[in-house]
mmCIF file of C-alpha atoms in Angstrom:
data_model
loop_
_atom_site.group_PDB
_atom_site.id
_atom_site.type_symbol
_atom_site.label_atom_id
_atom_site.label_comp_id
_atom_site.label_asym_id
_atom_site.label_seq_id
_atom_site.Cartn_x
_atom_site.Cartn_y
_atom_site.Cartn_z
ATOM 1 C CA UNK A 166 75.124 115.097 120.244
ATOM 2 C CA UNK A 167 75.665 111.421 119.022
ATOM 3 C CA UNK A 168 76.905 109.810 121.977
ATOM 4 C CA UNK A 169 77.559 106.278 119.860
ATOM 5 C CA UNK A 170 81.363 105.245 119.670
ATOM 6 C CA UNK A 171 82.232 101.631 117.271
ATOM 7 C CA UNK A 172 83.772 99.995 120.927
ATOM 8 C CA UNK A 173 85.499 99.756 124.013
ATOM 9 C CA UNK A 174 89.161 101.690 122.713
ATOM 10 C CA UNK A 175 87.430 104.633 121.088
ATOM 11 C CA UNK A 176 84.813 104.478 124.067
ATOM 12 C CA UNK A 177 88.078 105.134 126.944
ATOM 13 C CA UNK A 178 91.016 106.816 123.839
ATOM 14 C CA UNK A 179 91.813 110.159 125.095
ATOM 15 C CA UNK A 180 92.331 109.275 129.097
ATOM 16 C CA UNK A 181 95.797 110.241 130.083
ATOM 17 C CA UNK A 182 97.784 108.948 132.315
ATOM 18 C CA UNK A 183 97.275 110.497 135.742
ATOM 19 C CA UNK A 184 93.193 110.010 135.544
ATOM 20 C CA UNK A 185 90.523 109.528 138.320
ATOM 21 C CA UNK A 186 88.294 106.697 137.336
ATOM 22 C CA UNK A 187 85.745 104.909 138.723
ATOM 23 C CA UNK A 188 84.770 102.760 137.766
ATOM 24 C CA UNK A 189 81.204 100.779 138.388
ATOM 25 C CA UNK A 190 79.627 97.393 140.009
ATOM 26 C CA UNK A 191 79.693 95.702 142.965
ATOM 27 C CA UNK A 192 82.183 92.831 143.304
ATOM 28 C CA UNK A 193 82.255 91.818 139.575
ATOM 29 C CA UNK A 194 79.053 92.138 138.820
ATOM 30 C CA UNK A 195 78.505 94.847 136.671
ATOM 31 C CA UNK A 196 81.457 95.820 136.073
ATOM 32 C CA UNK A 197 82.754 97.650 132.949
ATOM 33 C CA UNK A 198 84.918 94.358 131.394
ATOM 34 C CA UNK A 199 85.204 96.021 128.000
ATOM 35 C CA UNK A 200 86.563 98.896 129.224
ATOM 36 C CA UNK A 201 88.639 97.395 132.026
ATOM 37 C CA UNK A 202 90.308 95.421 128.799
ATOM 38 C CA UNK A 203 90.775 98.786 126.631
ATOM 39 C CA UNK A 204 92.595 99.901 129.109
ATOM 40 C CA UNK A 205 94.991 97.024 129.833
ATOM 41 C CA UNK A 206 95.734 97.364 126.218
ATOM 42 C CA UNK A 207 96.265 101.129 126.446
ATOM 43 C CA UNK A 208 98.615 100.967 128.721
ATOM 44 C CA UNK A 209 97.549 104.302 130.258
ATOM 45 C CA UNK A 210 99.073 104.260 133.803
ATOM 46 C CA UNK A 211 99.456 106.176 136.912
ATOM 47 C CA UNK A 212 95.807 105.958 137.358
ATOM 48 C CA UNK A 213 93.672 106.496 140.956
ATOM 49 C CA UNK A 214 90.406 104.289 140.561
ATOM 50 C CA UNK A 215 87.923 103.955 142.901
ATOM 51 C CA UNK A 216 85.781 101.452 142.353
ATOM 52 C CA UNK A 217 84.222 99.154 145.341
ATOM 53 C CA UNK A 218 86.491 96.397 145.002
ATOM 54 C CA UNK A 219 89.517 95.274 143.525
ATOM 55 C CA UNK A 220 88.553 92.506 141.536
ATOM 56 C CA UNK A 221 90.497 89.915 141.768
ATOM 57 C CA UNK A 222 94.090 88.296 140.378
ATOM 58 C CA UNK A 223 93.275 87.873 137.457
ATOM 59 C CA UNK A 224 90.555 89.428 136.533
ATOM 60 C CA UNK A 225 88.332 93.033 136.595
ATOM 61 C CA UNK A 226 90.435 95.618 138.549
ATOM 62 C CA UNK A 227 93.052 92.854 138.803
ATOM 63 C CA UNK A 228 94.604 92.840 135.484
ATOM 64 C CA UNK A 229 95.242 96.874 136.012
ATOM 65 C CA UNK A 230 96.927 95.693 138.969
ATOM 66 C CA UNK A 231 98.886 93.228 137.508
ATOM 67 C CA UNK A 232 100.237 95.523 135.092
ATOM 68 C CA UNK A 233 100.974 98.860 137.676
ATOM 69 C CA UNK A 234 98.690 100.768 135.647
ATOM 70 C CA UNK A 235 96.818 101.769 139.147
ATOM 71 C CA UNK A 236 98.931 104.546 141.465
ATOM 72 C CA UNK A 237 96.475 104.560 143.727
ATOM 73 C CA UNK A 238 92.967 102.872 144.751
ATOM 74 C CA UNK A 239 89.985 104.234 146.980
ATOM 75 C CA UNK A 240 87.586 100.728 147.683
ATOM 76 C CA UNK A 241 85.725 99.614 150.539
ATOM 77 C CA UNK A 242 86.340 96.209 150.393
ATOM 78 C CA UNK A 243 89.155 94.186 148.157
ATOM 79 C CA UNK A 244 89.584 91.184 150.657
ATOM 80 C CA UNK A 245 89.975 89.294 146.812
ATOM 81 C CA UNK A 246 93.674 90.166 145.809
ATOM 82 C CA UNK A 247 96.537 89.023 146.632
ATOM 83 C CA UNK A 248 98.334 90.902 144.001
ATOM 84 C CA UNK A 249 96.838 94.424 145.381
ATOM 85 C CA UNK A 250 98.036 92.846 149.322
ATOM 86 C CA UNK A 251 101.075 92.767 147.876
ATOM 87 C CA UNK A 252 101.861 95.904 146.305
ATOM 88 C CA UNK A 253 99.725 97.360 149.552
ATOM 89 C CA UNK A 254 102.703 95.678 152.223
ATOM 90 C CA UNK A 255 105.422 96.550 150.086
ATOM 91 C CA UNK A 256 104.771 100.418 150.033
ATOM 92 C CA UNK A 257 103.979 99.926 145.727
ATOM 93 C CA UNK A 258 100.289 101.154 145.697
ATOM 94 C CA UNK A 259 98.369 103.345 147.620
ATOM 95 C CA UNK A 260 95.239 102.850 149.357
ATOM 96 C CA UNK A 261 92.162 104.555 150.583
ATOM 97 C CA UNK A 262 89.944 102.371 152.564
ATOM 98 C CA UNK A 263 86.568 103.477 152.973
ATOM 99 C CA UNK A 264 83.347 102.429 154.342
ATOM 100 C CA UNK A 265 81.088 101.181 152.122
ATOM 101 C CA UNK A 266 78.444 103.441 152.841
ATOM 102 C CA UNK A 267 80.173 106.707 152.961
ATOM 103 C CA UNK A 268 82.120 105.250 149.756
ATOM 104 C CA UNK A 269 78.716 105.093 148.172
ATOM 105 C CA UNK A 270 77.676 109.047 149.457
ATOM 106 C CA UNK A 271 80.965 110.555 148.572
ATOM 107 C CA UNK A 272 79.930 109.542 145.330
ATOM 108 C CA UNK A 273 76.083 110.693 144.792
ATOM 109 C CA UNK A 274 77.612 113.853 146.562
ATOM 110 C CA UNK A 275 79.136 114.875 143.741
ATOM 111 C CA UNK A 276 76.827 113.618 141.452
ATOM 112 C CA UNK A 277 74.344 115.970 143.069
ATOM 113 C CA UNK A 278 76.988 119.304 143.391
ATOM 114 C CA UNK A 279 76.663 118.612 146.958
ATOM 115 C CA UNK A 280 80.241 119.623 148.568
ATOM 116 C CA UNK A 281 80.882 118.164 152.172
ATOM 117 C CA UNK A 282 78.065 115.287 154.230
ATOM 118 C CA UNK A 283 78.801 114.474 157.870
ATOM 119 C CA UNK A 284 78.371 111.266 158.584
ATOM 120 C CA UNK A 285 79.270 109.032 162.032
ATOM 121 C CA UNK A 286 81.085 105.994 160.098
ATOM 122 C CA UNK A 287 84.437 105.902 161.771
ATOM 123 C CA UNK A 288 84.099 108.914 164.580
ATOM 124 C CA UNK A 289 86.939 107.715 166.364
ATOM 125 C CA UNK A 290 89.430 105.882 164.403
ATOM 126 C CA UNK A 291 91.410 105.891 162.318
ATOM 127 C CA UNK A 292 89.218 107.236 159.857
ATOM 128 C CA UNK A 293 89.130 110.207 161.808
ATOM 129 C CA UNK A 294 91.948 111.716 161.306
ATOM 130 C CA UNK A 295 92.198 114.896 159.945
ATOM 131 C CA UNK A 296 89.320 115.509 159.074
ATOM 132 C CA UNK A 297 86.488 117.720 160.982
ATOM 133 C CA UNK A 298 84.651 116.593 163.188
ATOM 134 C CA UNK A 299 81.382 118.446 164.536
ATOM 135 C CA UNK A 300 78.140 117.359 167.216
ATOM 136 C CA UNK A 301 74.692 117.191 166.434
ATOM 137 C CA UNK A 302 72.785 116.605 169.067
ATOM 138 C CA UNK A 303 74.129 113.750 171.066
ATOM 139 C CA UNK A 304 76.131 112.611 168.519
ATOM 140 C CA UNK A 305 79.424 113.430 167.063
ATOM 141 C CA UNK A 306 80.003 113.244 163.043
ATOM 142 C CA UNK A 307 82.866 113.596 160.502
ATOM 143 C CA UNK A 308 82.572 115.280 157.260
ATOM 144 C CA UNK A 309 83.201 113.689 154.054
ATOM 145 C CA UNK A 310 84.274 116.009 151.032
ATOM 146 C CA UNK A 311 82.228 114.700 148.320
ATOM 147 C CA UNK A 312 84.505 112.371 145.459
ATOM 148 C CA UNK A 313 83.865 112.914 141.682
ATOM 149 C CA UNK A 314 86.346 111.662 138.736
ATOM 150 C CA UNK A 315 87.522 112.634 135.511
ATOM 151 C CA UNK A 316 86.206 109.622 133.922
ATOM 152 C CA UNK A 317 83.448 107.622 135.104
ATOM 153 C CA UNK A 318 82.821 103.946 133.615
ATOM 154 C CA UNK A 319 79.823 101.505 133.790
ATOM 155 C CA UNK A 320 78.572 98.600 133.142
ATOM 156 C CA UNK A 321 74.844 98.912 132.089
ATOM 157 C CA UNK A 322 71.756 96.033 130.815
ATOM 158 C CA UNK A 323 70.462 97.829 128.113
ATOM 159 C CA UNK A 324 71.201 101.766 126.804
ATOM 160 C CA UNK A 325 69.711 103.946 124.006
ATOM 161 C CA UNK A 326 71.651 105.591 122.067
ATOM 162 C CA UNK A 327 70.818 108.965 124.112
ATOM 163 C CA UNK A 328 72.697 107.522 126.870
ATOM 164 C CA UNK A 329 69.367 106.097 129.231
ATOM 165 C CA UNK A 330 70.810 103.870 130.464
ATOM 166 C CA UNK A 331 68.861 100.381 132.519
ATOM 167 C CA UNK A 332 70.359 98.747 134.696
ATOM 168 C CA UNK A 333 69.971 94.986 136.244
ATOM 169 C CA UNK A 334 69.801 94.045 140.060
ATOM 170 C CA UNK A 335 73.039 93.825 141.606
ATOM 171 C CA UNK A 336 74.545 95.751 138.687
ATOM 172 C CA UNK A 337 72.363 99.230 139.952
ATOM 173 C CA UNK A 338 74.774 99.621 143.201
ATOM 174 C CA UNK A 339 77.329 102.090 142.791
ATOM 175 C CA UNK A 340 76.724 102.869 139.160
ATOM 176 C CA UNK A 341 74.011 104.467 138.743
ATOM 177 C CA UNK A 342 75.016 106.983 141.396
ATOM 178 C CA UNK A 343 78.746 107.021 139.862
ATOM 179 C CA UNK A 344 77.124 107.755 135.392
ATOM 180 C CA UNK A 345 76.189 111.160 137.757
ATOM 181 C CA UNK A 346 79.756 111.903 139.384
ATOM 182 C CA UNK A 347 81.937 111.953 136.288
ATOM 183 C CA UNK A 348 82.898 114.729 134.829
ATOM 184 C CA UNK A 349 82.613 112.457 131.343
ATOM 185 C CA UNK A 350 80.636 109.004 131.604
ATOM 186 C CA UNK A 351 81.387 106.272 129.259
ATOM 187 C CA UNK A 352 78.760 103.379 129.471
ATOM 188 C CA UNK A 353 78.611 99.906 127.916
ATOM 189 C CA UNK A 354 75.496 97.841 127.411
ATOM 190 C CA UNK A 355 74.638 94.389 126.726
ATOM 191 C CA UNK A 356 72.054 95.782 124.420
ATOM 192 C CA UNK A 357 72.066 98.532 122.808
ATOM 193 C CA UNK A 358 68.573 100.333 121.798
ATOM 194 C CA UNK A 359 66.874 102.764 119.674
ATOM 195 C CA UNK A 360 65.258 106.217 121.812
ATOM 196 C CA UNK A 361 61.548 104.581 122.522
ATOM 197 C CA UNK A 362 62.113 101.749 123.360
ATOM 198 C CA UNK A 363 63.332 102.012 126.785
ATOM 199 C CA UNK A 364 60.225 101.920 129.188
ATOM 200 C CA UNK A 365 60.764 105.752 130.942
ATOM 201 C CA UNK A 366 59.791 104.295 134.338
ATOM 202 C CA UNK A 367 62.285 101.711 134.184
ATOM 203 C CA UNK A 368 65.363 104.821 132.954
ATOM 204 C CA UNK A 369 68.063 104.278 136.254
ATOM 205 C CA UNK A 370 70.384 107.123 135.139
ATOM 206 C CA UNK A 371 68.601 109.401 132.188
ATOM 207 C CA UNK A 372 71.486 109.986 128.675
ATOM 208 C CA UNK A 373 71.879 113.798 130.419
ATOM 209 C CA UNK A 374 74.957 112.288 132.457
ATOM 210 C CA UNK A 375 76.186 109.985 129.591
ATOM 211 C CA UNK A 376 78.869 111.455 127.622
ATOM 212 C CA UNK A 377 79.794 107.972 125.195
ATOM 213 C CA UNK A 378 77.622 104.695 124.957
ATOM 214 C CA UNK A 379 78.824 101.271 123.034
ATOM 215 C CA UNK A 380 77.696 97.833 123.050
ATOM 216 C CA UNK A 381 80.037 95.339 124.676
ATOM 217 C CA UNK A 382 80.382 92.153 124.103
ATOM 218 C CA UNK A 383 81.842 88.677 125.455
ATOM 219 C CA UNK A 384 81.192 89.509 129.483
ATOM 220 C CA UNK A 385 82.269 86.737 131.515
ATOM 221 C CA UNK A 386 80.213 87.968 134.550
ATOM 222 C CA UNK A 387 82.418 85.882 136.914
ATOM 223 C CA UNK A 388 82.237 85.109 140.804
ATOM 224 C CA UNK A 389 84.225 86.270 143.003
ATOM 225 C CA UNK A 390 83.241 82.957 145.418
ATOM 226 C CA UNK A 391 80.904 80.597 144.520
ATOM 227 C CA UNK A 392 79.517 78.894 147.044
ATOM 228 C CA UNK A 393 77.065 76.306 146.597
ATOM 229 C CA UNK A 394 74.460 74.385 148.784
ATOM 230 C CA UNK A 395 74.780 70.327 149.378
#
């Protein structure tokens, strides 16, 4: 199967209105910049986006929020985006805030084919409303459902033509699980190589999970808040 596509626009061309998307990265680290820009150009709307974060006002998922293409956000951290806050307070955006560990595990379980799991996180809080609870030993737990998506969009450091992916450091957070949890997985990579050029021991996501791959370009790699020590 030929998994190579020419660019981000081709990779996301069949994403329809109303789709559920997972977008990898941790904060602004390792986000699929090219695909997000392509989604803005395509104008696809009514999206449900699953991501660790909501970007910032002029970068990352903040670009899709600015153009009102996102109907619902499912995230664990949204503190750097004023437009997100504005839409939330005005009732223009549906939001599901999920504890970070729970979000990561729900995604991982979807990739493993496990429909649900129990966690103590959120028990006794608003997060527990409407959810099944159970006691194991001396502790109470919530049942959380696995969280799949129509499309998973990730950005890796290197990938080969078979779809095998290698991530660097913090960029492995969420992205490796998301790549396994999407019905269709799209990967943009900084460097696209031939099969056999990646060390098998360094591959984080096997190519069997990846449906489309392309070499990205012009990565800004912003950070949310730069702190220096004097």
